Every structure is written in C-alpha cells, then in structure tokens.
C-alpha cells in the first residue's frame, strides 16, 4: 500500500468502515510510515474533538489567523508524505516551498508587518556584524598565513610598501623644492644637492642590506631614519 | 656775435684751457678709478651689528640663521651681547626679546628673499642660558653653557662643536660635518647626536652613567673605556645598546656614514 491509498482509507478506517483485510494492510503501512501515522493521528483527534463537542462551537482565539493557516495549508497542495519514494518527496517539498513562497498571497496584519520588518533589520544587522568579523578574522588569518608561508617576501613587501608611501611624500616635497630652487643662490643649490646625495646614499645602503636580509632590524631603522631625514630636509627647504 | 658776453666766455676759456692728455695715461687713470671703486665696495659690503639685551640668569636664546657661523659663549654678566657680521647682500635682522627669551629669526625676517648673504653671529650669554640654534649651513660652536637645553641643528653642512656643556638636554644634528661634544651627562638627561656624513666624537667624564643606543652602518663605533659586557652588539656591530654605569641618562647617537667615538676625559 502506498501513502496516497492509505490516506484515502484513513477516514473510513476511523469510522470503522474498512474490511478486515484492508484494515490489516492499512495497519501494517501505518506501522512503517510515520507520515501516514501522523495524518491518522491528526484526523483521529479532529474526529474525536468533533464527537465530544458535537453541537458546540467555540471560536478560536485568533480566528482570522487560523483561517489564514488553513488557507495556506490548502494552497500548499499535496502532502509530501503521500508520495511513495524519498526523492519524489524531496522534489515535491522543494517545489512546494518555492511555490508557496512565490505564489502565496501575503496578507499580513500590522503587528505582523512590524515584526517582519524588525526581523529583517535584526537579520541584516547580525549578518553585517558576523560578516565584518569574518572579514577581519580572515584578513588576520590571511596575514598570519602569509607571514608563516612566505616570511621573507612579506617582510620585503612591507619595506617596499612603506618606502612607496614615504616616496610619495618625498616626491611631493621634492617638487616644491625644485620649484623654489631656481630662486636660491648657486652656492645654496650646490650645497643642498650635495647633502641630499649623502642622505640618498644612506637610503640606498639600507635598501641594499634589506634586499639581502629583509629581517635586518638595524638596516630597517637606518632606512626609516634616513627617509625621515630626507623628508624633513625637503620640507624645510620647500619653505625657504 | 661780438657781444660783451661772448667775449667774456672766450677770455675765460683761454685762461682755463684743459691740457691735452695722452690716451695711454687716460687708460691708466680709468683703471685706477675702477679698482678704487671695487675696493671701496668690498669694504662697505659687510655690515656689523652689535647690541646688548638685559637678561636674567636663565635666559633662552633662539637663533635661526640661513647661512653663516654661529658662536655662543658664556660670560659673567646678566645680559646678552649679540654681534653679527652681515655679508652683502645684507639680510634683514630684527631680534626681539620676549620675557626671558631673545629670538633672532633670519629665516622669517627674510622670507621670499633669495639674495641674502651669510651672517656670522657671536652671542655672549649668561652661563645658565638655554640655547636653541639652527642654520641651513655653517659651523655652530657653543662653549661653557650650563643651562637646560643646548640644541645645535645644521640642516646641511657645518661642523658642530659643543665644549664645556652641562645641560640636561643636548641635541646636535647635521648632514655633512663633524660633531664634537665635550661635556657632562646630567642625571635623567637626554642627549642626541646625529650626522649623515662626518665623525661624531663624545668626550665625557670617566664616571659617566647613561643608557646608550649608538648606530653606525659602517660599524665604526668605538666605545673605548665605556665598553662593558652588558652592552649588546646588534647587526654585526652596527648598533650598540646597553647601560654604562647606572644608566641614568639616555644617549642616542646615529651616524649614517661616519664614525662614533667615545673618549674618557
């Protein structure tokens, strides 16, 4: 017996209108199929309720919501439990979900709308926070991994990056110096160029050492000192 | 045309007729005139300035020069004597005194001027003065000062000599030139010396106590009698870090291309 046949017979089964043979077959299916057993139980409780409250009608606490739920259940179509095989059930479940989602008519009360909006805001906020954390931790992890994997190249890259940043500033101030330089007397120009070469030499010496050993702290310190010195000299003479 | 006036003119011309001179003599006379003019201009190219300012015992002197020498020495008077020799074209110079400070800012006084000649300064100040000296180029000499601060900054070229200094903060920096310090390190003081290309020599009492950080990429660091086993050598002798004595003051010395030498007095 399949689920469809079973659920067709459940009502008669509860009414005691089935033959002994059908009853036996149905019982054996209900023992094996939990979905059909649930349908049987639901129907049994409904029939039992109706029998015990015959002629008495008590309005549910939220009648409108109840009817909406019923309507949704009806629109949801056939129950997955009625299908024979598991893949079929899964397909129907997926289809029903999207069909319900797209096709259902969204009739919501004001409190429901507010609750839905609040839920959306909450979900978006949480996902943003979680996303940011994951991104940051991802960056950290990425940095750590890179440092572990290719320590030398990263150190060299850091030095290059720092030099590049400093170089941008140096280029800016150098342009200003070159602009003003024409006004200086020749002696000052010569002296300035000669001294700048000394600092450039210090920068290049440090870079040479760092290219051989990117972890050389002394060279890194000297490089920073020389670059800072060059920058302050350019700033000073840009204002002259 | 034989008017009495014309007659008088002719008679005057005949009496004071200018003698004719040979052209070579003219040339010699012209050369003498030119040389004389040049000589007189060089004599008047320098201007001298000398002014005295009343001062307390703990005065502060700030001097920003463009180029030229700066010499500061102490004397036993509660006043400052500022002497300056201004080379042509002479710079504007307007020293101003505010409270306990004398400020001479040649850079600000001549902003926008490119034709400023050297100014050689000589300052005589009370012994407890603080001095803050800057120049783009030129030698700075400070002697026998026992104030709070001695700062000598040569942006480009120029030797720095600090002799007989006992200040709690000393900064000496140049790009090309030697730095010589002969003085004492005060307890809790800070001392920084930096040169791009030149030799740094520090002469201090044998019992000096300080924390040292000295770096010279060419490994020319000589601590002499101040060496001890607690000093760490980093980067194959390019940097020394450690305590000498009780390490009461901080001393930082950096030389990009020159040497660093400590001498016991």
XYZ file of C-alpha atoms in Angstrom:
505
model
C 0.000 0.000 0.000
C 1.256 3.472 -0.812
C 0.674 6.641 1.167
C -1.970 8.026 -1.188
C -4.091 4.898 -0.871
C -3.501 4.822 2.852
C -4.646 8.415 3.411
C -7.702 7.800 1.253
C -8.673 4.977 3.587
C -7.821 6.610 6.899
C -11.183 8.335 7.219
C -13.050 5.072 6.646
C -10.661 3.356 8.991
C -11.525 5.742 11.794
C -15.188 5.334 11.046
C -14.726 1.533 11.284
C -15.969 1.080 7.726
C -12.999 -0.893 6.334
C -12.879 -4.557 5.590
C -10.769 -6.734 7.797
C -8.253 -7.266 5.003
C -7.935 -3.550 4.212
C -7.688 -2.801 7.898
C -4.812 -5.253 8.236
C -2.987 -3.853 5.220
C -3.502 -0.290 6.413
C -2.223 -1.093 9.890
C 0.925 -2.648 8.535
C 1.546 0.507 6.415
C 0.864 2.820 9.345
C 3.440 0.924 11.384
C 6.018 1.536 8.683
C 5.070 5.074 7.564
C 5.329 7.802 10.155
C 3.808 10.459 7.874
C 0.646 8.474 7.353
C 0.544 7.643 11.060
C 0.648 11.387 11.777
C -2.197 12.016 9.347
C -4.167 9.239 11.016
C -3.495 10.745 14.463
C -4.447 14.267 13.358
C -7.643 13.081 11.777
C -8.407 10.909 14.779
C -8.004 13.862 17.155
C -10.196 16.053 14.934
C -12.907 13.399 14.743
C -12.645 12.786 18.451
C -12.924 16.512 19.187
C -15.934 16.833 16.928
C -17.614 13.894 18.514
C -17.005 15.125 22.040
C -18.081 18.720 21.194
C -20.944 17.884 18.918
C -23.254 20.912 18.516
C -20.949 23.230 20.494
C -18.961 25.874 18.609
C -16.144 27.680 20.369
C -14.447 30.419 18.402
C -10.647 30.061 18.335
C -8.614 32.834 19.970
C -7.485 34.262 16.645
C -9.972 33.150 14.098
C -8.563 35.131 11.245
C -5.086 33.732 11.758
C -6.475 30.230 11.927
C -8.250 30.628 8.629
C -5.086 32.005 7.100
C -3.190 28.973 8.289
C -5.852 26.679 6.880
C -5.776 28.511 3.585
C -2.031 28.207 3.446
C -2.252 24.502 4.125
C -4.777 24.058 1.323
C -2.701 26.098 -1.088
C 0.329 24.085 -0.141
C -1.241 21.202 -2.057
C -0.443 17.565 -1.552
C 1.477 16.464 1.485
C 4.971 15.090 0.812
C 4.067 12.073 2.869
C 1.669 10.990 0.149
C 4.493 10.302 -2.287
C 5.911 6.852 -2.468
C 9.650 7.430 -2.795
C 12.007 9.683 -0.887
C 13.427 11.524 -3.982
C 9.917 12.272 -5.129
C 9.093 13.629 -1.721
C 12.171 15.841 -1.704
C 11.324 17.217 -5.137
C 7.795 17.971 -4.117
C 8.990 19.565 -0.865
C 11.319 21.871 -2.756
C 8.704 22.675 -5.338
C 6.082 23.319 -2.693
C 8.368 25.590 -0.766
C 9.078 27.810 -3.763
C 5.503 27.575 -4.995
C 4.285 28.615 -1.573
C 6.867 31.327 -1.245
C 6.214 32.875 -4.637
C 2.570 32.102 -5.013
C 1.195 32.756 -1.575
C -0.749 35.932 -1.043
C 0.938 37.962 1.671
C -1.892 39.209 3.742
C -0.264 40.320 6.978
C -1.636 42.243 9.901
C 0.098 45.425 11.057
C 1.788 43.749 14.055
C 2.997 41.001 11.704
C 4.397 43.593 9.315
C 6.178 45.353 12.174
C 7.509 42.043 13.453
C 8.673 41.102 9.952
C 10.414 44.461 9.495
C 12.067 44.100 12.904
C 13.169 40.598 11.993
C 14.645 41.809 8.704
C 16.531 44.594 10.463
C 17.803 42.153 13.067
C 18.918 39.640 10.457
C 20.660 42.294 8.356
C 22.426 43.738 11.418
C 23.552 40.338 12.608
C 24.742 39.295 9.179
C 26.659 42.570 8.842
C 28.363 42.115 12.204
C 29.153 38.488 11.526
C 30.371 39.329 8.033
C 32.647 42.075 9.304
C 34.100 39.825 11.965
C 34.691 37.063 9.483
C 36.294 39.522 7.077
C 38.585 40.895 9.792
C 39.498 37.499 11.116
C 40.003 36.402 7.536
C 42.431 39.276 6.994
C 44.317 38.404 10.151
C 44.410 34.772 9.265
C 45.492 35.672 5.766
C 48.291 37.865 7.114
C 49.417 35.226 9.572
C 49.372 32.553 6.944
C 51.284 34.705 4.539
C 53.832 35.544 7.220
C 54.233 31.909 8.012
C 54.359 30.751 4.440
C 56.486 33.368 2.784
C 58.002 35.376 5.581
C 60.863 36.813 3.632
C 58.840 38.027 0.717
C 56.236 39.588 3.012
C 58.893 41.428 5.004
C 60.387 42.692 1.789
C 56.961 43.698 0.574
C 56.303 45.593 3.800
C 59.509 47.509 3.394
C 58.665 48.270 -0.243
C 55.177 49.388 0.738
C 56.495 51.691 3.452
C 59.099 53.126 1.124
C 56.468 53.634 -1.518
C 54.309 55.612 0.940
C 57.276 57.679 2.067
C 58.345 58.139 -1.525
C 55.023 59.710 -2.419
C 55.520 62.317 0.277
C 59.115 62.804 -0.737
C 58.091 63.318 -4.373
C 55.542 65.927 -3.358
C 58.008 67.935 -1.282
C 60.722 67.453 -3.862
C 58.520 69.105 -6.464
C 58.038 72.073 -4.182
C 61.761 72.293 -3.538
C 62.531 72.151 -7.267
C 60.013 74.925 -7.819
C 61.742 77.162 -5.266
C 65.277 76.110 -6.052
C 65.628 78.452 -9.000
C 65.407 81.381 -6.585
C 68.273 80.195 -4.368
C 71.795 81.384 -4.902
C 74.047 78.890 -6.733
C 76.065 78.113 -3.625
C 72.972 77.085 -1.685
C 71.779 74.940 -4.582
C 75.089 73.096 -4.759
C 75.213 72.560 -1.005
C 71.668 71.285 -0.913
C 72.227 68.802 -3.743
C 75.452 67.550 -2.188
C 73.766 66.941 1.148
C 70.756 65.284 -0.380
C 73.096 62.842 -2.095
C 74.516 61.873 1.294
C 71.053 61.037 2.583
C 70.170 59.200 -0.622
C 73.327 57.184 -0.192
C 72.223 56.223 3.323
C 68.813 55.194 1.948
C 70.379 53.096 -0.794
C 72.843 51.424 1.582
C 69.985 50.413 3.874
C 67.954 49.132 0.926
C 70.891 47.047 -0.258
C 71.216 45.477 3.182
C 67.484 44.838 3.344
C 67.451 43.216 -0.073
C 69.956 40.695 1.273
C 68.216 40.287 4.609
C 64.657 41.649 4.841
C 64.628 40.971 8.598
C 67.629 43.141 9.331
C 66.251 45.453 12.009
C 69.272 47.723 12.091
C 69.023 48.394 8.364
C 65.300 48.953 8.705
C 65.874 51.508 11.472
C 68.542 53.252 9.456
C 66.281 53.291 6.426
C 63.465 54.858 8.419
C 65.820 57.414 9.936
C 67.282 58.304 6.540
C 63.870 58.612 4.886
C 62.586 60.765 7.737
C 65.692 62.882 7.499
C 65.217 63.350 3.777
C 61.578 64.235 4.233
C 62.262 66.817 6.930
C 65.068 68.348 4.861
C 62.790 68.679 1.829
C 60.002 70.169 3.940
C 62.397 72.658 5.446
C 63.780 73.767 2.105
C 60.399 73.838 0.407
C 59.540 76.673 2.730
C 62.775 78.580 2.128
C 78.139 137.701 -32.435
C 80.683 140.037 -30.787
C 78.518 140.738 -27.829
C 80.250 141.528 -24.487
C 79.014 138.234 -23.010
C 80.556 136.132 -25.788
C 83.823 137.990 -25.418
C 83.872 137.161 -21.706
C 83.312 133.471 -22.395
C 86.177 133.307 -24.887
C 88.523 135.043 -22.461
C 87.530 132.578 -19.666
C 88.083 129.548 -21.929
C 91.525 130.771 -22.967
C 92.568 131.244 -19.336
C 91.352 127.763 -18.108
C 92.026 125.604 -21.159
C 92.149 121.904 -20.233
C 95.510 120.412 -21.192
C 95.501 117.570 -23.756
C 96.466 114.197 -22.192
C 97.948 111.194 -23.968
C 95.383 108.298 -24.441
C 97.538 105.754 -22.564
C 97.573 107.992 -19.497
C 93.809 108.217 -19.766
C 93.548 104.410 -19.726
C 95.706 104.115 -16.606
C 93.640 106.736 -14.825
C 90.439 104.894 -15.751
C 91.804 101.593 -14.394
C 92.783 103.262 -11.126
C 89.274 104.677 -10.802
C 87.642 101.262 -11.414
C 89.886 99.444 -8.945
C 89.254 102.129 -6.366
C 85.523 101.780 -6.782
C 85.674 97.975 -6.409
C 87.870 98.254 -3.336
C 85.554 100.675 -1.679
C 82.517 98.462 -2.457
C 84.136 95.432 -0.807
C 84.914 97.486 2.244
C 81.271 98.536 2.526
C 79.865 95.036 1.633
C 79.999 93.905 5.266
C 77.790 95.361 7.899
C 78.422 94.999 11.580
C 75.798 94.905 14.240
C 76.268 94.798 17.969
C 73.564 95.076 20.537
C 73.127 94.244 24.213
C 69.968 92.929 25.822
C 69.235 92.769 29.539
C 68.653 89.210 30.698
C 68.022 87.160 33.811
C 70.200 84.281 34.830
C 68.112 81.634 32.998
C 67.567 83.201 29.653
C 66.690 81.371 26.458
C 68.219 82.265 23.130
C 66.656 81.119 19.880
C 68.532 81.778 16.680
C 67.545 80.664 13.184
C 70.127 81.542 10.592
C 70.225 80.778 6.879
C 73.954 80.549 6.348
C 76.982 81.600 8.295
C 78.654 80.693 11.544
C 77.134 80.833 14.999
C 79.304 81.138 18.059
C 77.826 81.140 21.524
C 79.847 81.526 24.678
C 79.050 82.307 28.259
C 80.167 85.315 30.254
C 79.667 86.596 33.789
C 77.055 89.212 33.046
C 73.282 89.163 33.248
C 72.912 90.363 29.730
C 73.183 89.085 26.193
C 75.512 90.598 23.677
C 74.614 89.926 20.079
C 77.248 90.651 17.460
C 76.671 89.942 13.812
C 78.601 90.433 10.626
C 76.327 90.610 7.624
C 77.765 89.820 4.232
C 76.344 91.517 1.189
C 73.554 91.483 0.213
C 72.729 92.179 3.811
C 69.837 90.337 5.349
C 67.132 91.996 7.370
C 67.700 91.369 11.014
C 65.218 92.240 13.715
C 65.910 90.459 17.009
C 63.116 90.590 19.509
C 63.065 89.973 23.203
C 60.032 88.412 24.842
C 60.172 87.770 28.558
C 63.194 85.647 29.256
C 63.842 84.833 25.581
C 65.790 86.506 22.830
C 64.614 85.419 19.391
C 66.543 86.044 16.199
C 64.823 84.547 13.165
C 66.696 85.372 9.982
C 64.578 82.916 8.004
C 61.312 84.622 8.922
C 62.749 88.116 8.632
C 63.889 87.428 5.056
C 61.154 85.177 3.722
C 60.889 85.428 -0.027
C 64.367 86.901 -0.413
C 66.859 84.789 -2.317
C 69.787 87.196 -2.255
C 70.671 87.036 1.415
C 74.362 86.905 2.276
C 75.950 84.994 5.133
C 75.502 86.254 8.648
C 78.147 85.340 11.197
C 76.778 85.571 14.698
C 78.534 85.801 18.002
C 76.449 85.623 21.134
C 77.636 86.126 24.687
C 75.090 84.860 27.174
C 74.761 84.117 30.895
C 76.172 80.714 31.806
C 72.781 79.199 32.700
C 71.180 80.094 29.393
C 69.371 77.654 27.151
C 70.364 77.938 23.525
C 68.430 76.731 20.512
C 70.434 77.279 17.352
C 69.614 76.463 13.747
C 71.263 77.196 10.454
C 70.931 75.790 6.984
C 74.656 75.808 6.523
C 77.602 76.901 8.624
C 79.500 75.955 11.729
C 77.980 76.129 15.195
C 80.170 76.457 18.276
C 78.806 76.571 21.792
C 81.060 76.757 24.801
C 80.670 76.749 28.569
C 76.899 76.646 28.818
C 75.171 75.093 31.815
C 71.530 75.767 31.026
C 68.592 73.433 30.487
C 68.901 72.999 26.727
C 71.604 73.133 24.115
C 70.368 72.435 20.600
C 72.507 72.849 17.526
C 70.962 71.930 14.193
C 72.758 72.348 10.888
C 70.380 71.284 8.152
C 73.115 70.853 5.552
C 76.829 71.322 6.033
C 78.706 72.532 9.030
C 80.645 71.243 11.997
C 79.142 71.384 15.447
C 81.327 71.903 18.491
C 79.802 71.804 21.934
C 82.509 72.367 24.522
C 82.150 72.597 28.279
C 78.448 71.765 28.148
C 76.454 70.688 31.161
C 72.810 70.713 30.097
C 70.050 68.192 30.705
C 69.014 68.190 27.061
C 71.503 68.296 24.226
C 70.659 67.807 20.561
C 73.235 68.101 17.814
C 72.474 67.251 14.212
C 73.970 67.910 10.812
C 74.090 66.232 7.418
C 77.708 66.744 6.441
C 80.173 67.695 9.131
C 81.741 66.580 12.372
C 80.098 66.751 15.759
C 82.235 67.164 18.835
C 80.762 67.120 22.313
C 82.851 67.764 25.368
C 80.782 67.961 28.498
C 78.787 66.048 31.074
C 75.663 63.978 31.002
C 73.258 65.126 33.693
C 71.163 62.636 35.659
C 67.918 61.955 33.779
C 69.090 63.987 30.802
C 68.595 63.290 27.108
C 71.410 63.531 24.569
C 71.005 63.001 20.839
C 73.677 63.262 18.201
C 73.071 62.569 14.514
C 75.184 63.083 11.444
C 74.846 61.998 7.832
C 78.493 62.087 6.925
C 81.046 63.145 9.471
C 82.613 61.935 12.663
C 80.870 62.142 15.993
C 83.153 62.380 18.992
C 81.851 62.431 22.535
C 84.243 63.289 25.331
C 82.793 62.783 28.786
C 83.991 62.067 32.336
C 85.053 58.502 33.026
C 82.316 58.025 35.629
C 79.513 58.997 33.277
C 76.400 56.836 33.599
C 73.948 56.503 30.741
C 71.810 54.243 28.589
C 73.352 54.067 25.165
C 71.890 53.461 21.729
C 74.532 54.002 19.064
C 74.136 53.052 15.398
C 76.549 53.381 12.511
C 76.059 51.130 9.467
C 79.780 51.151 8.669
C 80.495 49.575 12.078
C 82.803 52.393 13.152
C 81.656 52.576 16.741
C 84.371 52.897 19.366
C 83.192 52.922 22.956
C 86.734 52.883 24.357
C 86.770 52.732 28.134
C 82.976 52.786 28.283
C 82.670 49.296 26.872
C 81.294 46.659 29.227
C 79.861 43.166 28.881
C 76.306 44.388 29.389
C 76.348 46.236 26.087
C 74.710 44.304 23.290
C 76.053 44.427 19.799
C 73.338 44.194 17.146
C 73.587 43.745 13.397
C 77.219 42.601 13.440
C 78.468 45.631 15.330
C 76.392 48.226 13.505
C 74.443 49.062 16.632
C 75.262 49.030 20.333
C 72.651 49.081 23.053
C 73.206 48.928 26.775
C 73.807 50.587 30.117
C 77.007 52.262 31.083
C 77.239 52.786 34.808
C 73.787 53.109 36.329
C 72.305 54.297 33.059
C 70.839 57.463 34.483
C 70.625 59.487 31.276
C 69.762 58.496 27.711
C 72.242 58.898 24.905
C 71.320 58.241 21.270
C 73.936 58.523 18.582
C 73.317 57.855 14.884
C 75.776 58.269 12.086
C 74.828 57.176 8.567
C 78.284 57.191 7.020
C 80.767 58.350 9.636
C 82.196 57.101 12.905
C 81.116 57.309 16.534
C 83.814 57.625 19.167
C 83.542 57.899 22.924
C 86.502 59.328 24.793
C 87.016 59.333 28.578
C 88.071 62.632 29.963
